[in-house]
């Protein structure tokens, strides 16, 4: 199986272009687990397929490291956008990408040599609360309470096509993200599990961010999580409509425009290409 590997702020994936490579099987959850294994596979946060699309210029499907399929992935989208432009799948700097959560608009920003320097993605409109995120606990509305790690956490439920629990903390570095995030991610109140974000407000246009991703654990970055966090904080009046998000892997620029659409801008990088012997 021919593959390439890319990362966006350290959130790294194994990619396969299905138009150029014949996949060895159709059991993609198992394949995702195997290629993600850092000791016996390639090592990654998951598997992303770049596919043809009937409704967009290019398609994308993503499986997390544990084999569960995700609806979308902001960092993965930026990598797919760079791949699609630099490998000739599209010939314009503005194009569309189909995900399980729907079709999104992408724009690549080029350097003087014509290479992709930054990618902007329209992540759509955030939806909030227990009507938007699968939840079966006692609370209703936008904010819910969860017991985890011997303490109670209050989080805003946000859907960016995939589910998020955004909780405000004083200092993100004081949180045991792996322990607490893992407990919330798999809490019985979330029947489809949930991405967990811990955020601290530095200024109205700057926040710190840590994440426990559903199906992948602690990662360096999460694009949909950054979008969910900014929208949740903006809704509470804690930040403005354009915010720099500081993630473990680097920074993202998140902008909420007048029509409610959330635009994410950040980098995407090549790592390697090769052959995986499945």
XYZ file of N, CA and C in Angstrom:
834
model
N 0.841 -1.181 0.000
C 0.000 0.000 0.000
C 0.887 1.245 0.000
N 0.723 2.097 -1.010
C 1.447 3.354 -1.059
C 0.777 4.359 -0.126
N 1.574 5.032 0.670
C 1.025 5.988 1.622
C 1.897 7.234 1.652
N 1.365 8.285 2.226
C 2.175 9.437 2.592
C 1.750 9.865 3.995
N 2.646 10.522 4.681
C 2.380 10.966 6.042
C 2.552 12.476 6.109
N 1.593 13.135 6.761
C 1.652 14.575 6.953
C 1.277 14.900 8.393
N 1.625 16.102 8.803
C 1.173 16.556 10.114
C 0.778 18.018 10.035
N -0.125 18.406 10.918
C -0.516 19.801 11.082
C -0.432 20.103 12.569
N 0.552 20.892 12.953
C 0.823 21.217 14.355
C 1.082 19.962 15.187
N 1.688 18.973 14.576
C 2.020 17.747 15.285
C 0.918 16.708 15.308
N -0.283 17.059 14.865
C -1.377 16.093 14.725
C -1.131 15.356 13.410
N -0.620 14.106 13.501
C -0.084 13.443 12.310
C -0.941 12.259 11.878
N -1.029 12.071 10.571
C -1.852 11.006 10.010
C -1.134 10.301 8.861
N -1.498 9.045 8.678
C -1.128 8.297 7.491
C -2.241 8.502 6.465
N -1.869 8.882 5.253
C -2.832 9.172 4.190
C -2.664 8.171 3.052
N -3.792 7.830 2.439
C -3.785 7.006 1.232
C -4.700 7.659 0.209
N -4.197 7.879 -0.984
C -4.987 8.405 -2.095
C -5.593 7.216 -2.827
N -6.894 7.026 -2.671
C -7.536 5.827 -3.219
C -7.606 5.842 -4.738
N -7.419 7.002 -5.361
C -7.418 7.060 -6.820
C -6.081 6.604 -7.389
N -5.047 6.547 -6.559
C -3.710 6.210 -7.047
C -3.159 4.927 -6.426
N -3.850 4.414 -5.431
C -3.371 3.229 -4.718
C -4.519 2.264 -4.486
N -4.295 1.007 -4.790
C -5.291 -0.028 -4.502
C -5.131 -0.480 -3.059
N -6.174 -0.316 -2.278
C -6.093 -0.696 -0.870
C -6.149 -2.207 -0.718
N -5.414 -2.754 0.239
C -5.343 -4.205 0.389
C -6.599 -4.826 0.970
N -7.507 -4.023 1.527
C -8.686 -4.561 2.178
C -9.696 -3.449 2.349
N -10.905 -3.803 2.785
C -11.896 -2.779 3.074
C -12.238 -2.715 4.557
N -11.440 -3.381 5.387
C -11.614 -3.290 6.830
C -10.784 -2.116 7.323
N -11.294 -0.913 7.113
C -10.518 0.282 7.412
C -10.274 0.492 8.909
N -11.201 0.131 9.807
C -10.873 0.253 11.236
C -9.643 -0.552 11.629
N -9.540 -1.792 11.138
C -8.374 -2.614 11.449
C -7.114 -2.023 10.822
N -7.218 -1.559 9.592
C -6.068 -0.959 8.915
C -5.596 0.289 9.667
N -6.542 1.101 10.140
C -6.185 2.304 10.887
C -5.425 1.954 12.157
N -5.893 0.936 12.869
C -5.199 0.538 14.099
C -3.787 0.056 13.800
N -3.616 -0.684 12.710
C -2.307 -1.245 12.401
C -1.312 -0.169 11.955
N -1.735 0.720 11.062
C -0.790 1.731 10.588
C -0.473 2.754 11.682
N -1.405 2.958 12.619
C -1.184 3.941 13.680
C -0.232 3.441 14.752
N -0.058 2.134 14.842
C 0.786 1.536 15.867
C 2.239 1.996 15.671
N 2.777 2.684 16.679
C 4.111 3.258 16.539
C 5.198 2.195 16.563
N 4.905 1.008 17.080
C 5.917 -0.055 17.174
C 5.818 -1.064 16.035
N 4.618 -1.388 15.606
C 4.453 -2.410 14.572
C 3.951 -1.850 13.241
N 3.564 -0.593 13.248
C 3.076 0.026 12.023
C 3.923 1.221 11.637
N 3.269 2.272 11.172
C 3.967 3.487 10.771
C 4.035 4.462 11.944
N 2.948 4.523 12.695
C 2.845 5.453 13.809
C 2.120 6.719 13.403
N 0.928 6.944 13.979
C 0.151 8.131 13.612
C -1.018 8.280 14.572
N -1.748 9.389 14.404
C -2.989 9.611 15.145
C -4.183 9.009 14.438
N -3.959 8.393 13.269
C -5.060 7.773 12.558
C -4.771 7.631 11.073
N -5.789 7.208 10.348
C -5.711 6.952 8.906
C -6.700 7.855 8.192
N -6.254 8.513 7.132
C -7.127 9.356 6.314
C -7.049 8.894 4.866
N -8.209 8.678 4.270
C -8.291 8.351 2.849
C -8.644 9.608 2.068
N -7.894 9.862 1.012
C -8.227 10.917 0.055
C -8.960 10.233 -1.084
N -10.207 10.630 -1.318
C -11.087 9.900 -2.228
C -11.676 10.820 -3.288
N -12.149 10.238 -4.399
C -12.975 11.023 -5.318
C -14.287 11.401 -4.622
N -14.942 12.427 -5.147
C -16.199 12.878 -4.551
C -17.163 13.302 -5.642
N -18.437 12.965 -5.462
C -19.479 13.400 -6.394
C -20.005 14.786 -6.056
N -19.740 15.265 -4.832
C -20.313 16.539 -4.390
C -19.275 17.616 -4.105
N -17.987 17.280 -4.252
C -16.917 18.247 -3.985
C -15.740 17.950 -4.904
N -14.732 18.788 -4.847
C -13.549 18.593 -5.691
C -12.724 17.392 -5.246
N -12.749 17.088 -3.955
C -12.005 15.960 -3.406
C -12.730 15.501 -2.143
N -12.560 14.236 -1.775
C -13.203 13.699 -0.582
C -12.189 13.258 0.456
N -12.654 13.119 1.706
C -11.806 12.699 2.811
C -12.609 11.854 3.777
N -12.022 10.715 4.204
C -12.585 9.922 5.297
C -11.481 9.667 6.309
N -11.850 9.650 7.594
C -10.837 9.548 8.641
C -11.219 8.525 9.687
N -10.227 7.703 10.070
C -10.362 6.772 11.187
C -9.302 7.119 12.228
N -9.726 7.155 13.481
C -8.801 7.435 14.576
C -7.870 6.253 14.807
N -6.904 6.455 15.700
C -5.911 5.416 15.974
C -6.541 4.154 16.548
N -7.700 4.285 17.203
C -8.359 3.104 17.768
C -9.309 2.433 16.791
N -9.385 2.932 15.567
C -10.225 2.340 14.539
C -11.602 2.942 14.411
N -11.969 3.854 15.292
C -13.282 4.499 15.195
C -13.249 5.562 14.101
N -14.353 5.675 13.368
C -14.413 6.667 12.293
C -14.884 8.007 12.846
N -14.234 9.087 12.440
C -14.605 10.439 12.845
C -15.336 11.136 11.705
N -16.146 12.120 12.084
C -16.907 12.848 11.083
C -16.038 13.837 10.316
N -15.094 14.470 11.014
C -14.250 15.487 10.389
C -12.977 15.634 11.200
N -12.051 16.413 10.669
C -10.775 16.667 11.352
C -10.158 17.913 10.737
N -10.054 18.981 11.509
C -9.539 20.231 10.967
C -8.106 20.134 10.508
N -7.250 19.494 11.301
C -5.853 19.353 10.905
C -5.714 18.436 9.697
N -6.500 17.376 9.662
C -6.495 16.491 8.505
C -6.950 17.199 7.243
N -7.943 18.065 7.375
C -8.437 18.810 6.222
C -7.353 19.710 5.633
N -6.577 20.347 6.502
C -5.515 21.216 5.979
C -4.472 20.399 5.231
N -4.159 19.215 5.745
C -3.200 18.352 5.043
C -3.761 17.886 3.700
N -5.027 17.487 3.683
C -5.649 17.061 2.430
C -5.650 18.204 1.426
N -5.914 19.421 1.898
C -5.930 20.571 0.995
C -4.556 20.793 0.367
N -3.505 20.702 1.175
C -2.156 20.894 0.624
C -1.835 19.784 -0.374
N -2.148 18.540 -0.005
C -1.890 17.428 -0.914
C -2.641 17.618 -2.236
N -3.921 17.960 -2.140
C -4.748 18.077 -3.345
C -4.199 19.139 -4.286
N -3.726 20.249 -3.736
C -3.217 21.314 -4.596
C -1.843 20.963 -5.158
N -0.935 20.522 -4.315
C 0.442 20.299 -4.775
C 0.572 19.054 -5.640
N -0.350 18.111 -5.535
C -0.284 16.908 -6.377
C -1.271 16.947 -7.535
N -1.894 18.090 -7.778
C -2.671 18.281 -8.986
C -4.075 17.715 -8.971
N -4.615 17.381 -7.812
C -6.003 16.937 -7.755
C -6.956 18.103 -8.010
N -6.489 19.323 -7.722
C -7.236 20.543 -8.020
C -6.265 21.513 -8.674
N -6.812 22.477 -9.421
C -5.929 23.425 -10.117
C -6.208 24.868 -9.715
N -7.026 25.071 -8.686
C -7.325 26.413 -8.186
C -6.967 26.481 -6.714
N -6.761 27.681 -6.208
C -6.412 27.835 -4.794
C -7.643 27.792 -3.893
N -8.834 27.914 -4.466
C -10.087 27.761 -3.722
C -10.778 26.505 -4.244
N -11.158 25.603 -3.357
C -11.838 24.376 -3.772
C -12.608 23.793 -2.594
N -13.256 22.659 -2.814
C -14.120 22.071 -1.788
C -13.671 20.659 -1.442
N -13.919 20.276 -0.187
C -13.572 18.946 0.313
C -14.796 18.348 0.989
N -15.115 17.125 0.622
C -16.247 16.425 1.243
C -15.771 15.609 2.442
N -16.447 15.758 3.566
C -16.200 14.947 4.758
C -17.496 14.237 5.133
N -17.420 13.370 6.114
C -18.622 12.698 6.603
C -19.597 13.697 7.215
N -19.077 14.838 7.684
C -19.922 15.866 8.285
C -20.479 16.841 7.251
N -20.044 16.733 5.991
C -20.508 17.640 4.959
C -19.367 18.191 4.129
N -19.695 19.079 3.208
C -18.709 19.675 2.301
C -18.218 20.991 2.889
N -16.898 21.191 2.880
C -16.310 22.434 3.390
C -15.507 23.104 2.290
N -15.349 24.423 2.420
C -14.542 25.201 1.486
C -13.119 25.284 1.998
N -12.161 25.214 1.080
C -10.745 25.290 1.419
C -10.062 26.326 0.550
N -9.059 26.997 1.120
C -8.219 27.923 0.374
C -6.781 27.703 0.772
N -5.900 27.558 -0.215
C -4.470 27.439 0.072
C -3.789 28.765 -0.213
N -2.830 29.121 0.651
C -2.057 30.344 0.512
C -0.635 29.943 0.134
N -0.130 30.481 -0.965
C 1.127 30.023 -1.538
C 2.281 30.949 -1.184
N 3.484 30.361 -1.107
C 4.681 31.174 -0.947
C 5.184 31.598 -2.325
N 6.315 32.268 -2.380
C 6.810 32.810 -3.650
C 7.207 31.708 -4.629
N 7.439 30.499 -4.123
C 7.807 29.389 -5.002
C 6.601 28.544 -5.398
N 5.405 28.968 -5.010
C 4.204 28.257 -5.403
C 3.831 27.085 -4.518
N 4.519 26.934 -3.384
C 4.187 25.877 -2.449
C 3.177 26.377 -1.429
N 2.409 25.453 -0.880
C 1.384 25.824 0.094
C 2.053 26.194 1.411
N 1.798 27.412 1.869
C 2.368 27.898 3.115
C 1.366 27.799 4.264
N 0.112 28.188 3.999
C -0.963 28.119 4.980
C -2.220 27.622 4.288
N -3.141 27.086 5.081
C -4.419 26.613 4.558
C -5.538 27.176 5.423
N -6.577 27.688 4.768
C -7.771 28.168 5.461
C -8.946 27.268 5.108
N -9.664 26.847 6.135
C -10.817 25.966 5.952
C -12.046 26.611 6.567
N -13.157 26.602 5.826
C -14.451 26.994 6.388
C -15.015 25.781 7.122
N -14.978 25.823 8.452
C -15.405 24.687 9.256
C -16.909 24.659 9.498
N -17.643 25.612 8.926
C -19.090 25.617 9.061
C -19.542 26.357 10.307
N -20.787 26.138 10.679
C -21.414 26.826 11.811
C -21.456 25.883 13.008
N -21.025 26.364 14.154
C -21.077 25.555 15.372
C -22.519 25.416 15.852
N -22.826 24.250 16.413
C -24.111 24.021 17.077
C -23.837 23.678 18.531
N -24.762 24.042 19.407
C -24.487 23.971 20.833
C -25.529 23.142 21.582
N -25.053 22.525 22.667
C -25.944 21.945 23.647
C -26.322 20.500 23.417
N -27.229 20.064 24.263
C -27.632 18.658 24.285
C -28.437 18.256 23.059
N -28.905 19.221 22.272
C -29.589 18.896 21.021
C -28.593 18.649 19.894
N -27.343 19.108 20.096
C -26.340 19.008 19.032
C -25.355 17.874 19.252
N -25.078 17.543 20.518
C -24.088 16.523 20.863
C -24.796 15.351 21.546
N -24.559 14.114 21.096
C -25.180 12.954 21.750
C -24.854 12.919 23.244
N -25.904 12.961 24.066
C -25.734 13.088 25.516
C -26.953 12.479 26.193
N -26.737 11.688 27.248
C -27.862 11.063 27.933
C -27.819 11.284 29.446
N -27.133 12.348 29.871
C -27.109 12.703 31.282
C -28.330 13.518 31.670
N -28.363 14.016 32.908
C -29.550 14.713 33.414
C -29.661 16.168 32.978
N -28.555 16.793 32.552
C -28.582 18.221 32.235
C -29.205 18.470 30.865
N -29.648 19.700 30.678
C -30.158 20.143 29.388
C -29.615 21.525 29.093
N -29.459 21.813 27.818
C -28.927 23.110 27.442
C -27.504 23.016 26.943
N -26.790 24.131 27.008
C -25.449 24.197 26.429
C -24.375 23.642 27.359
N -24.517 23.853 28.667
C -23.508 23.431 29.638
C -23.986 22.209 30.425
N -23.079 21.229 30.557
C -23.401 20.024 31.316
C -22.284 19.758 32.319
N -22.582 18.922 33.309
C -21.624 18.614 34.375
C -21.259 17.138 34.327
N -19.968 16.857 34.501
C -19.473 15.489 34.434
C -18.504 15.253 35.589
N -18.634 14.106 36.252
C -17.675 13.698 37.278
C -16.521 12.954 36.620
N -15.301 13.413 36.893
C -14.126 12.759 36.303
C -12.922 13.013 37.187
N -12.165 11.976 37.464
C -10.942 12.133 38.241
C -11.178 12.655 39.634
N -12.327 12.335 40.215
C -12.634 12.774 41.565
C -13.106 14.209 41.678
N -13.380 14.859 40.555
C -13.841 16.246 40.567
C -14.966 16.407 39.548
N -15.697 17.495 39.679
C -16.768 17.782 38.723
C -16.300 18.840 37.734
N -16.564 18.591 36.459
C -16.196 19.520 35.402
C -17.445 19.988 34.673
N -17.505 21.284 34.427
C -18.583 21.871 33.640
C -18.053 22.153 32.250
N -18.766 21.685 31.255
C -18.317 21.886 29.883
C -19.448 22.319 28.977
N -19.099 23.106 27.959
C -20.048 23.499 26.928
C -20.020 22.467 25.817
N -21.182 21.968 25.447
C -21.276 20.995 24.364
C -21.349 21.729 23.035
N -20.431 21.388 22.127
C -20.357 22.034 20.821
C -20.194 20.963 19.752
N -20.952 21.083 18.684
C -20.753 20.219 17.525
C -20.145 21.030 16.394
N -18.993 20.557 15.900
C -18.403 21.101 14.685
C -18.463 20.022 13.600
N -19.580 19.300 13.596
C -19.699 18.094 12.772
C -19.327 16.879 13.581
N -18.447 17.042 14.562
C -18.108 16.025 15.552
C -18.303 16.624 16.947
N -18.430 15.809 17.998
C -18.842 16.320 19.306
C -17.676 16.780 20.186
N -17.914 17.882 20.931
C -16.893 18.449 21.797
C -17.464 18.852 23.155
N -16.625 18.688 24.180
C -16.909 19.129 25.541
C -15.811 20.117 25.895
N -16.148 21.410 25.959
C -15.167 22.476 26.165
C -15.274 22.961 27.601
N -14.200 22.804 28.367
C -14.231 23.211 29.770
C -13.166 24.273 30.042
N -13.559 25.327 30.748
C -12.681 26.443 31.066
C -11.927 26.156 32.357
N -10.605 26.297 32.322
C -9.766 26.061 33.504
C -8.845 27.259 33.697
N -8.293 27.389 34.897
C -7.401 28.517 35.180
C -6.104 28.416 34.391
N -5.497 27.222 34.401
C -4.229 27.006 33.703
C -4.253 25.610 33.074
N -4.123 25.534 31.768
C -4.228 24.241 31.094
C -3.097 23.298 31.501
N -1.944 23.837 31.844
C -0.816 22.981 32.203
C -0.985 22.313 33.563
N -1.965 22.773 34.339
C -2.229 22.161 35.641
C -3.177 20.976 35.553
N -3.719 20.705 34.368
C -4.702 19.642 34.186
C -4.010 18.354 33.749
N -4.375 17.242 34.369
C -3.923 15.927 33.915
C -4.807 15.529 32.741
N -4.422 15.996 31.557
C -5.270 15.849 30.375
C -5.536 14.385 30.050
N -4.512 13.547 30.168
C -4.692 12.140 29.831
C -5.681 11.464 30.775
N -5.554 11.710 32.062
C -6.416 11.042 33.048
C -7.833 11.623 33.023
N -7.939 12.932 33.169
C -9.255 13.571 33.235
C -9.933 13.553 31.866
N -9.174 13.892 30.825
C -9.752 13.884 29.490
C -10.247 12.511 29.075
N -9.456 11.484 29.407
C -9.870 10.121 29.072
C -11.134 9.714 29.795
N -11.280 10.140 31.057
C -12.475 9.802 31.824
C -13.715 10.486 31.260
N -13.565 11.735 30.827
C -14.713 12.440 30.239
C -15.038 11.885 28.861
N -13.999 11.637 28.043
C -14.217 11.119 26.682
C -15.065 9.860 26.681
N -14.826 8.979 27.633
C -15.533 7.689 27.670
C -16.624 7.653 28.733
N -17.028 8.813 29.250
C -18.064 8.867 30.288
C -19.379 8.311 29.738
N -20.123 7.564 30.538
C -21.379 6.979 30.044
C -22.422 7.995 29.602
N -22.295 9.257 30.022
C -23.236 10.275 29.554
C -23.067 10.581 28.072
N -21.930 10.158 27.484
C -21.676 10.413 26.063
C -21.679 9.086 25.306
N -22.816 8.685 24.763
C -22.921 7.359 24.139
C -22.031 7.169 22.915
N -21.638 8.251 22.268
C -20.744 8.157 21.108
C -19.357 8.704 21.434
N -19.083 8.839 22.743
C -17.850 9.452 23.242
C -17.757 10.912 22.787
N -16.715 11.616 23.233
C -16.660 13.046 22.963
C -15.206 13.509 22.990
N -14.886 14.508 22.173
C -13.600 15.183 22.244
C -13.621 16.142 23.428
N -12.521 16.204 24.168
C -12.488 17.000 25.400
C -11.419 18.079 25.285
N -11.843 19.340 25.451
C -10.925 20.472 25.372
C -10.845 21.194 26.711
N -9.630 21.495 27.125
C -9.372 22.309 28.312
C -8.779 23.625 27.818
N -9.399 24.756 28.192
C -8.979 26.046 27.652
C -8.824 27.069 28.769
N -7.855 27.967 28.594
C -7.634 29.092 29.495
C -7.604 30.365 28.654
N -8.316 31.382 29.101
C -8.340 32.656 28.386
C -7.173 33.515 28.841
N -6.316 33.913 27.909
C -5.191 34.795 28.203
C -5.571 36.256 27.991
N -6.168 36.542 26.849
C -6.695 37.864 26.498
C -7.945 37.621 25.656
N -8.702 38.671 25.317
C -9.875 38.457 24.465
C -9.561 37.913 23.074
N -8.294 37.929 22.676
C -7.953 37.385 21.356
C -6.865 36.320 21.420
N -6.747 35.635 22.579
C -5.683 34.647 22.733
C -6.053 33.651 23.838
N -5.956 32.354 23.535
C -6.259 31.334 24.536
C -5.221 30.218 24.487
N -5.044 29.549 25.625
C -4.276 28.309 25.695
C -5.241 27.139 25.589
N -4.737 26.003 25.059
C -5.629 24.904 24.683
C -4.908 23.573 24.844
N -5.597 22.601 25.432
C -5.128 21.221 25.463
C -6.312 20.325 25.114
N -6.019 19.150 24.562
C -7.116 18.313 24.065
C -6.857 16.840 24.306
N -7.938 16.131 24.586
C -7.975 14.667 24.557
C -8.949 14.308 23.445
N -8.401 13.798 22.337
C -9.237 13.520 21.173
C -9.918 12.165 21.282
N -11.168 12.163 20.905
C -11.935 10.924 20.891
C -11.260 9.909 19.972
N -10.888 8.764 20.536
C -10.311 7.697 19.742
C -8.823 7.775 19.526
N -8.194 8.896 19.916
C -6.750 9.047 19.715
C -6.000 9.419 20.981
N -6.689 9.956 21.981
C -6.038 10.342 23.224
C -5.463 11.743 23.160
N -4.442 11.996 23.961
C -3.806 13.312 23.990
C -3.048 13.515 22.679
N -3.361 14.595 21.981
C -2.665 14.924 20.737
C -2.131 16.346 20.813
N -1.241 16.677 19.879
C -0.622 17.993 19.871
C -1.581 19.086 19.404
N -2.624 18.692 18.680
C -3.525 19.699 18.131
C -4.839 19.059 17.712
N -5.874 19.883 17.657
C -7.176 19.442 17.159
C -7.859 20.657 16.559
N -8.015 20.668 15.244
C -8.588 21.824 14.570
C -10.045 22.053 14.904
N -10.855 20.993 14.862
C -12.268 21.162 15.207
C -12.411 21.550 16.673
N -11.517 21.027 17.536
C -11.556 21.381 18.943
C -11.226 22.848 19.175
N -10.250 23.377 18.427
C -9.921 24.794 18.531
C -11.110 25.655 18.111
N -11.775 25.255 17.041
C -12.966 25.986 16.586
C -14.079 25.915 17.625
N -14.312 24.719 18.162
C -15.344 24.552 19.177
C -15.053 25.404 20.402
N -13.794 25.463 20.812
C -13.413 26.211 22.001
C -13.641 27.710 21.815
N -13.225 28.240 20.668
C -13.393 29.668 20.421
C -14.871 30.032 20.358
N -15.671 29.217 19.708
C -17.102 29.532 19.620
C -17.765 29.462 20.993
N -17.373 28.487 21.803
C -17.954 28.369 23.145
C -17.599 29.576 24.001
N -16.326 30.010 23.940
C -15.893 31.155 24.743
C -16.483 32.453 24.220
N -16.580 32.598 22.896
C -17.169 33.808 22.320
C -18.639 33.922 22.694
N -19.324 32.809 22.745
C -20.743 32.802 23.108
C -20.947 33.301 24.540
N -19.944 33.095 25.382
C -20.007 33.558 26.769
C -19.421 34.959 26.946
N -18.959 35.564 25.855
C -18.408 36.903 25.918
C -17.001 36.975 26.465
N -16.288 35.853 26.475
C -14.946 35.818 27.050
C -13.854 36.116 26.030
N -14.147 35.944 24.756
C -13.195 36.263 23.693
C -13.951 36.941 22.559
N -13.187 37.514 21.638
C -13.778 38.143 20.473
C -14.005 37.154 19.350
N -14.182 37.680 18.153
C -14.500 36.834 17.000
C -13.277 36.402 16.199
N -12.098 36.848 16.623
C -10.869 36.361 15.994
C -9.860 36.090 17.094
N -9.408 34.837 17.173
C -8.631 34.399 18.326
C -7.458 33.546 17.858
N -6.297 33.770 18.472
C -5.155 32.884 18.292
C -5.211 31.811 19.359
N -5.195 30.556 18.930
C -5.267 29.420 19.846
C -3.879 28.795 19.941
N -3.349 28.742 21.161
C -2.037 28.149 21.393
C -2.215 26.667 21.758
N -1.820 25.785 20.850
C -1.895 24.347 21.070
C -0.496 23.821 21.357
N -0.393 22.578 21.813
C 0.927 22.008 22.071
C 1.805 22.053 20.824
N 1.207 21.860 19.649
C 1.978 21.795 18.417
C 2.207 23.125 17.727
N 1.573 24.199 18.220
C 1.707 25.494 17.558
C 0.416 26.272 17.637
N 0.261 27.258 16.766
C -0.881 28.172 16.828
C -1.826 27.995 15.647
N -3.106 28.228 15.923
C -4.126 28.317 14.887
C -4.818 29.666 14.999
N -5.214 30.204 13.852
C -6.013 31.420 13.813
C -7.457 31.019 13.543
N -8.356 31.355 14.467
C -9.769 31.003 14.340
C -10.572 32.287 14.248
N -11.419 32.377 13.225
C -12.240 33.565 13.015
C -13.707 33.170 12.866
N -14.567 33.805 13.639
C -16.023 33.625 13.502
C -16.542 34.798 12.689
N -17.049 34.532 11.503
C -17.479 35.615 10.627
C -18.948 35.975 10.887
N -19.406 37.037 10.251
C -20.730 37.567 10.544
C -21.840 36.575 10.278
N -21.645 35.668 9.326
C -22.679 34.675 9.023
C -22.616 33.468 9.950
N -21.717 33.501 10.947
C -21.604 32.402 11.901
C -20.624 31.320 11.504
N -20.121 31.351 10.287
C -19.171 30.333 9.856
C -17.829 30.531 10.553
N -17.202 29.429 10.908
C -15.938 29.449 11.636
C -14.820 29.093 10.658
N -13.852 30.005 10.508
C -12.758 29.812 9.575
C -11.469 29.562 10.345
N -10.759 28.538 9.956
C -9.532 28.104 10.622
C -8.366 28.231 9.657
N -7.277 28.867 10.102
C -6.084 29.011 9.278
C -4.871 28.479 10.033
N -4.081 27.655 9.351
C -2.883 27.106 9.966
C -2.023 26.383 8.941
N -0.949 25.793 9.414
C 0.013 25.126 8.543
C -0.355 23.658 8.318
N 0.288 23.069 7.327
C 0.234 21.628 7.063
C 1.570 21.230 6.453
N 2.134 20.112 6.916
C 3.499 19.761 6.530
C 3.608 18.316 6.045
N 4.456 18.132 5.043
C 4.829 16.793 4.605
C 5.778 16.157 5.623
N 5.673 14.843 5.800
C 6.614 14.095 6.623
C 7.392 13.106 5.764
N 6.694 12.197 5.090
C 7.359 11.181 4.276
C 6.352 10.497 3.374
N 6.863 9.693 2.441
C 6.066 8.824 1.594
C 6.730 7.468 1.561
N 5.925 6.424 1.317
C 6.525 5.095 1.291
C 5.539 4.016 0.956
N 5.980 2.772 1.196
C 5.161 1.591 0.957
C 4.951 0.870 2.284
N 3.686 0.601 2.592
C 3.345 -0.143 3.796
C 2.968 -1.561 3.380
N 3.588 -2.544 4.025
C 3.339 -3.947 3.696
C 2.276 -4.502 4.642
N 1.038 -4.425 4.194
C -0.103 -4.851 5.003
C -0.167 -6.353 5.108
